[in-house]
Amino acid sequence: MANGIFVLIASAFLDPETVLPAFALQIMPGGSVLWVGIICSAINIGWFWPQIFLSRQMETKPLLLPYYGLAQGLRVVCMTLVCIVLYLFAVANPQLTFAIVVLLLFASTSGGAYGMIPFMRVFRDGLPSCWLGRFLGWRYALGGLASFAVGFWVKSILSPETGPAYPLNYILLFGGGGLSAAVCGTLFMMIRERPHRIAKHTLPMRYHLARGRRMLQGDAQLRRLAKARALWSASAGMAFPFVVPFAIKVLGMPIAAVGLLLAVKMLSFSITNPLWGQLSTIVGNRWLMVLGTLQQLAVPVLTILSPWLPRTVLFEWLGIHYDCRLLAVVLACMLIGTSRACLQVSINAFVMQILPVRKATTFLGFFFLVTSPTMAVPLVGALVIGYADRFILGMSLAIMLSLVMVWEILRLKEVRADVGDENGTNSEMPDEQAKKEPSV
């Protein structure tokens, strides 16, 4: 649980919907959203591309925990190098600095991806399926509350009145992300992992790909869930990274408000997680995914409508003047938090419920492989919006993708934990029992 707190704190310092868009707009001349798309796509792709290559290697490893520690170590090294690059080159050569930072962020999230399969496997082996949604809900809730506090610190750091000058302000943010990654890695390594069943040999890559393809073709649940997960990434990537650039360029929002938007987003993410965890148990993860997608759909709708709202200033808080337009952006960021919490709990719990014991790493590898192409969608969104600032077109495409996602989720069949699973007996079943398990 403590590990989850620092995972989300690290994510808050490098938030791809608030902090990094502001960084891209400030470091690169011209303020084009193209740079936002590049940096967000690099981060997203890094989280997913290694899975298919790692899954076959990890099938033969009885203990996966050391790989998680190695992954977090790589993230810490990358964040340290980002701070050094910003200190040395940010003012003199912003283009070179941006390129190096993008590469280091890609390497950092690739390291995080290296630890994703060990993370999911360790938790799946250690918890009964009926507890997964509830545990993930509280894990995200506590981490979100800590990240809420980080948002106010980010606001203070980025404010011209209270924060240090550029690039020291972003050095502090990237440094905070690296320090948090170091703490979360250390905490997770304290878990006692149970050895699990392993494959006798590492399959050649062509056989591994063939087995994963057969699994994907023969398992309708896996196929539909992978499509829904890909549509989640696509619709979010087309809208979420561009809410802050829209507010800055169209509504004239001050850049210091980015910290407040981050705080609001993480607070809504946090306080709703226990609710989603409970609903995961009561109504099932399928309907919870539908609810999360509808919240996600509302984000581009609010963003599109915000310029037509009244401009009259309603109140001032922490040096920021709020009118109805800016409040619509605040509400959109709240929905980014609630929808992400809802979909993370429901999709992750659903994945771990249908995770086959004997082929878990292959299953996870191909699940992420299907999703990986959509990680570049923020770059597509940036090209769609372009220098002409066609934000309405990009947001409209995000709405359409969310509607397709709802349809794909409704084709899933709900999975419920059985009695044996409630007692934790399914986490390591014998070969004979595993063969009798239905393919879901």
Coordinates of C-alpha atoms in Angstrom, one line a residue:
M1 CA 0.0 0.0 0.0
A2 CA 2.8 2.4 0.9
N3 CA 4.4 1.6 -2.5
G4 CA 1.3 2.8 -4.2
I5 CA 1.4 6.1 -2.5
F6 CA 4.9 6.9 -3.8
V7 CA 4.1 5.5 -7.3
L8 CA 1.3 8.1 -7.6
I9 CA 3.5 10.9 -6.1
A10 CA 6.1 10.2 -8.7
S11 CA 3.4 10.3 -11.4
A12 CA 2.1 13.6 -10.1
F13 CA 5.5 15.3 -10.5
L14 CA 5.6 14.2 -14.1
D15 CA 1.9 14.4 -14.9
P16 CA 1.3 14.0 -18.7
E17 CA -1.9 16.0 -18.6
T18 CA -0.8 19.1 -16.7
V19 CA 2.9 19.4 -15.8
L20 CA 4.5 18.1 -19.0
P21 CA 2.2 20.0 -21.4
A22 CA 3.1 23.2 -19.5
F23 CA 6.8 22.2 -19.7
A24 CA 6.7 21.6 -23.4
L25 CA 4.9 24.9 -24.1
Q26 CA 7.4 26.8 -22.0
I27 CA 10.7 25.2 -23.2
M28 CA 10.0 25.2 -26.9
P29 CA 9.6 28.5 -28.8
G30 CA 6.3 29.1 -30.6
G31 CA 4.0 27.3 -28.1
S32 CA 2.9 24.6 -30.6
V33 CA 0.9 21.6 -29.3
L34 CA 3.1 19.4 -31.5
W35 CA 5.7 19.4 -28.7
V36 CA 3.0 18.3 -26.2
G37 CA 2.1 15.4 -28.5
I38 CA 5.7 14.3 -28.8
I39 CA 6.5 14.3 -25.1
C40 CA 3.2 12.6 -24.1
S41 CA 3.6 9.9 -26.9
A42 CA 7.1 9.2 -25.8
I43 CA 6.0 8.6 -22.3
N44 CA 3.0 6.4 -23.2
I45 CA 4.9 4.3 -25.7
G46 CA 7.6 3.6 -23.2
W47 CA 5.1 2.1 -20.8
F48 CA 3.9 -0.6 -23.2
W49 CA 6.5 -1.5 -25.9
P50 CA 8.7 -3.8 -23.8
Q51 CA 6.0 -6.2 -22.6
I52 CA 6.0 -8.6 -25.5
F53 CA 9.8 -9.1 -25.3
L54 CA 9.9 -9.4 -21.5
S55 CA 7.0 -11.8 -21.1
R56 CA 8.8 -14.8 -22.7
Q57 CA 11.9 -14.2 -20.6
M58 CA 9.9 -14.0 -17.4
E59 CA 8.1 -17.2 -18.0
T60 CA 11.2 -19.1 -16.8
K61 CA 11.8 -17.0 -13.7
P62 CA 10.5 -18.3 -10.4
L63 CA 10.9 -14.9 -8.7
L64 CA 10.1 -11.6 -10.5
L65 CA 10.6 -9.1 -7.7
P66 CA 14.2 -8.3 -8.6
Y67 CA 13.1 -7.1 -12.0
Y68 CA 10.8 -4.5 -10.4
G69 CA 13.7 -3.1 -8.4
L70 CA 15.8 -2.9 -11.5
A71 CA 13.1 -1.1 -13.3
Q72 CA 12.7 1.5 -10.6
G73 CA 16.5 2.0 -10.5
L74 CA 16.5 2.8 -14.2
R75 CA 13.8 5.4 -13.6
V76 CA 15.8 7.1 -10.9
V77 CA 18.9 7.3 -13.1
C78 CA 16.9 8.8 -15.9
M79 CA 15.3 11.5 -13.7
T80 CA 18.7 12.4 -12.4
L81 CA 20.1 12.8 -15.9
V82 CA 17.0 15.0 -16.8
C83 CA 17.9 17.3 -13.9
I84 CA 21.5 17.6 -15.1
V85 CA 20.5 18.2 -18.7
L86 CA 18.1 21.0 -17.7
Y87 CA 20.7 22.6 -15.5
L88 CA 23.4 22.6 -18.2
F89 CA 21.5 23.3 -21.5
A90 CA 17.9 24.5 -20.9
V91 CA 18.6 28.2 -21.4
A92 CA 21.4 28.0 -24.0
N93 CA 19.9 25.3 -26.2
P94 CA 16.2 24.5 -25.6
Q95 CA 15.7 22.4 -28.7
L96 CA 18.5 20.0 -27.7
T97 CA 17.3 20.0 -24.1
F98 CA 13.8 19.1 -25.2
A99 CA 15.0 16.2 -27.4
I100 CA 17.2 14.7 -24.7
V101 CA 14.5 15.1 -22.0
V102 CA 12.0 13.3 -24.3
L103 CA 14.5 10.4 -24.8
L104 CA 15.2 10.1 -21.1
L105 CA 11.5 10.1 -20.3
F106 CA 11.0 7.4 -22.9
A107 CA 13.8 5.4 -21.2
S108 CA 12.3 6.0 -17.8
T109 CA 8.8 4.7 -18.7
S110 CA 10.4 1.8 -20.5
G111 CA 12.0 1.0 -17.2
G112 CA 8.7 1.3 -15.5
A113 CA 7.2 -1.1 -18.1
Y114 CA 10.0 -3.6 -17.3
G115 CA 8.5 -3.8 -13.8
M116 CA 4.8 -3.9 -14.8
I117 CA 4.5 -7.6 -15.3
P118 CA 6.4 -8.4 -12.0
F119 CA 4.1 -6.0 -10.2
M120 CA 0.9 -7.5 -11.6
R121 CA 2.0 -11.1 -11.1
V122 CA 3.2 -10.5 -7.5
F123 CA -0.1 -8.9 -6.5
R124 CA -2.2 -11.5 -8.4
D125 CA -0.4 -14.3 -6.6
G126 CA -0.8 -12.6 -3.2
L127 CA -4.4 -11.6 -3.2
P128 CA -7.7 -13.4 -3.9
S129 CA -9.6 -12.1 -6.9
C130 CA -12.5 -10.9 -4.8
W131 CA -10.2 -8.4 -3.0
L132 CA -8.4 -7.0 -6.1
G133 CA -10.9 -4.2 -6.8
R134 CA -11.1 -3.1 -3.2
F135 CA -7.4 -3.2 -2.7
L136 CA -6.6 -1.2 -5.9
G137 CA -9.3 1.3 -4.9
W138 CA -7.7 2.1 -1.5
R139 CA -4.2 2.0 -3.0
Y140 CA -5.0 4.6 -5.5
A141 CA -7.0 6.6 -3.0
L142 CA -4.1 7.0 -0.5
G143 CA -1.7 7.8 -3.3
G144 CA -4.1 10.3 -4.8
L145 CA -4.4 12.2 -1.5
A146 CA -0.6 12.5 -1.3
S147 CA -0.6 13.7 -5.0
F148 CA -3.2 16.3 -4.1
A149 CA -0.8 17.9 -1.8
V150 CA 1.9 17.7 -4.5
G151 CA -0.3 19.8 -6.8
F152 CA -0.2 22.8 -4.5
W153 CA 3.6 22.5 -4.3
V154 CA 3.7 22.4 -8.1
K155 CA 1.6 25.5 -8.2
S156 CA 4.0 27.3 -5.9
I157 CA 7.0 26.1 -7.9
L158 CA 5.6 27.2 -11.3
S159 CA 4.2 30.6 -10.1
P160 CA 6.4 33.5 -11.2
E161 CA 5.8 35.2 -7.8
T162 CA 6.7 32.4 -5.4
G163 CA 8.7 29.8 -7.4
P164 CA 12.3 29.7 -8.6
A165 CA 13.3 30.8 -12.0
Y166 CA 13.3 28.5 -15.1
P167 CA 14.8 25.9 -15.4
L168 CA 15.3 25.4 -11.6
N169 CA 11.5 25.1 -11.2
Y170 CA 11.3 22.0 -13.5
I171 CA 14.6 20.6 -12.1
L172 CA 12.8 20.5 -8.7
L173 CA 9.8 18.7 -10.3
F174 CA 11.8 16.1 -12.2
G175 CA 14.0 15.6 -9.1
G176 CA 10.9 15.0 -6.9
G177 CA 9.7 12.4 -9.4
G178 CA 13.0 10.6 -9.3
L179 CA 13.1 10.6 -5.5
S180 CA 9.6 9.2 -5.3
A181 CA 10.4 6.4 -7.7
A182 CA 13.4 5.5 -5.5
V183 CA 11.2 5.3 -2.4
C184 CA 8.4 3.3 -4.1
G185 CA 10.9 0.8 -5.5
T186 CA 12.6 0.3 -2.1
L187 CA 9.2 -0.3 -0.4
F188 CA 8.0 -2.9 -3.0
M189 CA 11.3 -4.8 -2.7
M190 CA 10.3 -5.5 1.0
I191 CA 7.4 -7.7 -0.1
R192 CA 8.0 -11.4 0.3
E193 CA 7.3 -13.0 -3.1
R194 CA 6.1 -16.6 -3.4
P195 CA 7.8 -18.7 -6.0
H196 CA 5.4 -19.5 -8.8
R197 CA 5.1 -22.2 -11.5
I198 CA 7.6 -21.6 -14.4
A199 CA 8.1 -22.8 -17.9
K200 CA 11.0 -25.2 -18.4
H201 CA 12.4 -23.4 -21.4
T202 CA 12.3 -19.9 -22.9
L203 CA 10.4 -20.2 -26.2
P204 CA 12.0 -18.7 -29.3
M205 CA 10.4 -15.4 -30.2
R206 CA 8.5 -16.7 -33.2
Y207 CA 6.9 -19.5 -31.1
H208 CA 6.1 -17.0 -28.4
L209 CA 4.4 -14.7 -30.8
A210 CA 2.5 -17.6 -32.3
R211 CA 1.3 -18.8 -28.9
G212 CA 0.2 -15.3 -27.9
R213 CA -1.6 -14.8 -31.2
R214 CA -3.5 -18.1 -30.7
M215 CA -4.4 -17.0 -27.2
L216 CA -5.7 -13.7 -28.5
Q217 CA -7.7 -15.3 -31.3
G218 CA -9.2 -18.1 -29.1
D219 CA -10.1 -15.9 -26.0
A220 CA -12.9 -13.5 -26.8
Q221 CA -12.7 -11.9 -23.3
L222 CA -9.0 -11.1 -23.8
R223 CA -9.6 -9.8 -27.3
R224 CA -12.4 -7.5 -26.4
L225 CA -10.8 -6.3 -23.2
A226 CA -7.6 -5.5 -25.2
K227 CA -9.7 -3.5 -27.7
A228 CA -11.4 -1.6 -24.9
R229 CA -8.0 -0.8 -23.3
A230 CA -6.6 0.4 -26.6
L231 CA -9.7 2.6 -27.1
W232 CA -9.2 4.0 -23.6
S233 CA -5.7 5.0 -24.5
A234 CA -6.7 6.4 -27.9
S235 CA -9.6 8.5 -26.7
A236 CA -7.7 9.8 -23.6
G237 CA -4.6 10.5 -25.7
M238 CA -6.7 12.5 -28.2
A239 CA -8.2 14.8 -25.5
F240 CA -6.5 14.8 -22.0
P241 CA -3.0 16.2 -22.9
F242 CA -4.6 19.1 -24.7
V243 CA -7.0 20.4 -22.1
V244 CA -4.2 22.5 -20.4
P245 CA -2.8 23.9 -23.8
F246 CA -6.4 24.7 -24.7
A247 CA -6.9 26.6 -21.4
I248 CA -3.6 28.5 -21.8
K249 CA -3.9 29.4 -25.5
V250 CA -7.7 29.9 -25.9
L251 CA -8.8 30.9 -22.4
G252 CA -5.7 32.7 -21.3
M253 CA -5.2 30.6 -18.2
P254 CA -2.0 31.5 -16.2
I255 CA 0.6 28.7 -16.2
A256 CA 0.6 28.7 -12.4
A257 CA -2.9 27.3 -12.5
V258 CA -1.4 24.1 -13.8
G259 CA -0.6 23.1 -10.2
L260 CA -4.1 23.7 -9.0
L261 CA -5.5 21.7 -11.9
L262 CA -3.2 18.9 -10.9
A263 CA -4.3 19.1 -7.3
V264 CA -8.0 19.0 -8.3
K265 CA -7.4 16.1 -10.7
M266 CA -5.5 14.1 -8.1
L267 CA -8.1 14.8 -5.3
S268 CA -11.0 13.6 -7.4
F269 CA -8.9 10.6 -8.4
S270 CA -8.2 9.9 -4.8
I271 CA -11.6 10.3 -3.1
T272 CA -13.5 8.3 -5.6
N273 CA -11.2 5.3 -5.6
P274 CA -12.7 3.6 -2.6
L275 CA -16.1 4.0 -4.3
W276 CA -14.9 2.4 -7.5
G277 CA -13.3 -0.4 -5.5
Q278 CA -16.6 -1.1 -3.7
L279 CA -18.6 -0.9 -6.9
S280 CA -16.2 -3.3 -8.5
T281 CA -17.3 -5.9 -6.0
I282 CA -21.1 -5.0 -6.0
V283 CA -21.9 -4.3 -9.7
G284 CA -18.9 -5.9 -11.4
N285 CA -16.1 -4.5 -13.4
R286 CA -17.9 -4.4 -16.8
W287 CA -20.5 -1.8 -15.8
L288 CA -17.8 0.1 -13.9
M289 CA -15.8 0.4 -17.2
V290 CA -18.9 1.8 -18.9
L291 CA -19.3 4.4 -16.1
G292 CA -15.7 5.4 -16.4
T293 CA -15.9 5.8 -20.1
L294 CA -18.9 8.1 -19.9
Q295 CA -17.0 10.3 -17.5
Q296 CA -14.0 10.3 -19.9
L297 CA -16.3 11.3 -22.7
A298 CA -17.5 14.3 -20.7
V299 CA -14.0 15.8 -20.6
P300 CA -13.7 16.9 -24.3
V301 CA -17.4 17.9 -24.2
L302 CA -16.7 20.4 -21.3
T303 CA -13.5 21.6 -23.0
I304 CA -15.3 22.4 -26.3
L305 CA -18.1 24.2 -24.5
S306 CA -16.0 26.3 -22.1
P307 CA -15.3 29.3 -24.5
W308 CA -19.0 30.0 -24.8
L309 CA -19.5 30.4 -21.0
P310 CA -19.6 33.8 -19.3
R311 CA -16.3 35.6 -18.7
T312 CA -17.4 37.3 -15.5
V313 CA -14.9 36.7 -12.7
L314 CA -16.6 34.8 -9.9
F315 CA -13.9 34.6 -7.2
E316 CA -10.1 34.6 -6.6
W317 CA -8.3 31.8 -5.0
L318 CA -4.5 31.5 -4.4
G319 CA -3.9 34.3 -6.9
I320 CA -6.0 32.8 -9.7
H321 CA -9.1 34.5 -11.0
Y322 CA -11.9 32.1 -11.8
D323 CA -14.7 32.6 -14.3
C324 CA -17.2 30.1 -15.6
R325 CA -14.8 29.2 -18.5
L326 CA -12.0 28.3 -16.1
L327 CA -14.3 26.4 -13.8
A328 CA -15.4 24.2 -16.8
V329 CA -11.7 23.4 -17.3
V330 CA -11.4 22.6 -13.5
L331 CA -14.4 20.3 -13.8
A332 CA -12.9 18.6 -16.9
C333 CA -9.7 17.9 -14.9
M334 CA -11.8 16.5 -12.1
L335 CA -13.4 14.1 -14.6
I336 CA -10.0 13.2 -15.9
G337 CA -9.2 12.1 -12.3
T338 CA -12.5 10.3 -11.6
S339 CA -12.6 8.5 -15.0
R340 CA -9.0 7.4 -14.7
A341 CA -9.6 6.0 -11.2
C342 CA -12.7 4.2 -12.3
L343 CA -11.1 2.7 -15.4
Q344 CA -7.8 1.7 -13.7
V345 CA -9.7 -0.1 -10.9
S346 CA -12.1 -1.9 -13.3
I347 CA -9.8 -2.8 -16.1
N348 CA -6.9 -3.9 -13.9
A349 CA -9.2 -6.0 -11.7
F350 CA -10.8 -7.5 -14.8
V351 CA -7.4 -8.3 -16.3
M352 CA -6.3 -10.0 -13.1
Q353 CA -9.6 -11.9 -12.8
I354 CA -9.2 -13.5 -16.2
L355 CA -5.4 -13.9 -15.9
P356 CA -4.6 -17.6 -16.6
V357 CA -2.2 -19.0 -14.0
R358 CA 0.0 -21.1 -16.3
K359 CA 0.4 -18.5 -19.1
A360 CA 0.2 -15.3 -17.2
T361 CA 3.2 -13.6 -18.6
T362 CA 2.3 -14.4 -22.2
F363 CA -1.2 -13.2 -21.5
L364 CA 0.0 -9.9 -20.1
G365 CA 2.5 -9.4 -22.9
F366 CA 0.0 -9.7 -25.6
F367 CA -2.6 -7.6 -23.7
F368 CA -0.1 -4.8 -23.7
L369 CA 1.1 -5.5 -27.2
V370 CA -2.4 -4.9 -28.6
T371 CA -2.6 -1.6 -26.7
S372 CA 0.9 -0.3 -27.5
P373 CA 0.1 1.3 -31.0
T374 CA -2.5 3.6 -29.4
M375 CA 0.2 5.1 -27.1
A376 CA 1.3 7.3 -30.0
V377 CA -2.2 8.9 -30.2
P378 CA -1.2 12.2 -28.5
L379 CA 1.2 12.8 -31.4
V380 CA -1.7 12.1 -33.8
G381 CA -3.8 14.5 -31.7
A382 CA -1.1 17.2 -31.9
L383 CA -1.0 16.8 -35.7
V384 CA -4.8 17.1 -36.0
I385 CA -4.8 20.2 -33.8
G386 CA -1.8 21.6 -35.5
Y387 CA -0.6 25.2 -35.7
A388 CA -4.2 26.3 -36.5
D389 CA -5.3 25.2 -33.0
R390 CA -8.1 22.9 -34.2
F391 CA -8.9 21.8 -30.7
I392 CA -12.6 21.2 -31.5
L393 CA -11.7 18.7 -34.2
G394 CA -9.3 16.8 -31.8
M395 CA -11.8 16.7 -29.0
S396 CA -14.6 15.6 -31.3
L397 CA -12.5 12.6 -32.4
A398 CA -12.0 11.7 -28.7
I399 CA -15.7 11.7 -28.1
M400 CA -16.2 9.3 -31.1
L401 CA -13.5 6.9 -29.7
S402 CA -15.2 6.9 -26.3
L403 CA -18.5 5.9 -27.8
V404 CA -16.8 3.0 -29.6
M405 CA -15.2 2.0 -26.4
V406 CA -18.6 1.8 -24.6
W407 CA -19.8 -0.6 -27.3
E408 CA -16.8 -2.8 -27.0
I409 CA -17.1 -3.0 -23.2
L410 CA -20.8 -4.0 -23.5
R411 CA -19.7 -7.1 -25.5
L412 CA -17.6 -8.4 -22.5
K413 CA -19.0 -11.0 -20.1
E414 CA -18.8 -10.2 -16.4
V415 CA -16.4 -12.3 -14.4
R416 CA -17.3 -13.1 -10.8
A417 CA -15.0 -14.6 -8.1
D418 CA -16.1 -18.0 -7.0
V419 CA -16.0 -19.5 -3.5
G420 CA -12.5 -21.0 -3.9
D421 CA -11.2 -17.7 -5.1
E422 CA -12.5 -15.9 -2.1
N423 CA -10.3 -18.1 0.0
G424 CA -7.4 -17.5 -2.2
T425 CA -7.1 -21.0 -3.5
N426 CA -7.0 -20.0 -7.2
S427 CA -3.8 -18.1 -6.9
E428 CA -1.7 -21.2 -7.4
M429 CA -3.7 -24.1 -8.8
P430 CA -2.3 -27.5 -9.7
D431 CA -1.7 -28.4 -13.3
E432 CA -4.7 -30.7 -13.4
Q433 CA -7.1 -28.1 -12.1
A434 CA -5.6 -25.4 -14.3
K435 CA -6.4 -27.6 -17.4
K436 CA -10.0 -27.7 -16.3
E437 CA -10.3 -23.9 -16.0
P438 CA -12.6 -22.4 -18.7
S439 CA -11.0 -20.0 -21.1
V440 CA -12.6 -16.7 -20.3

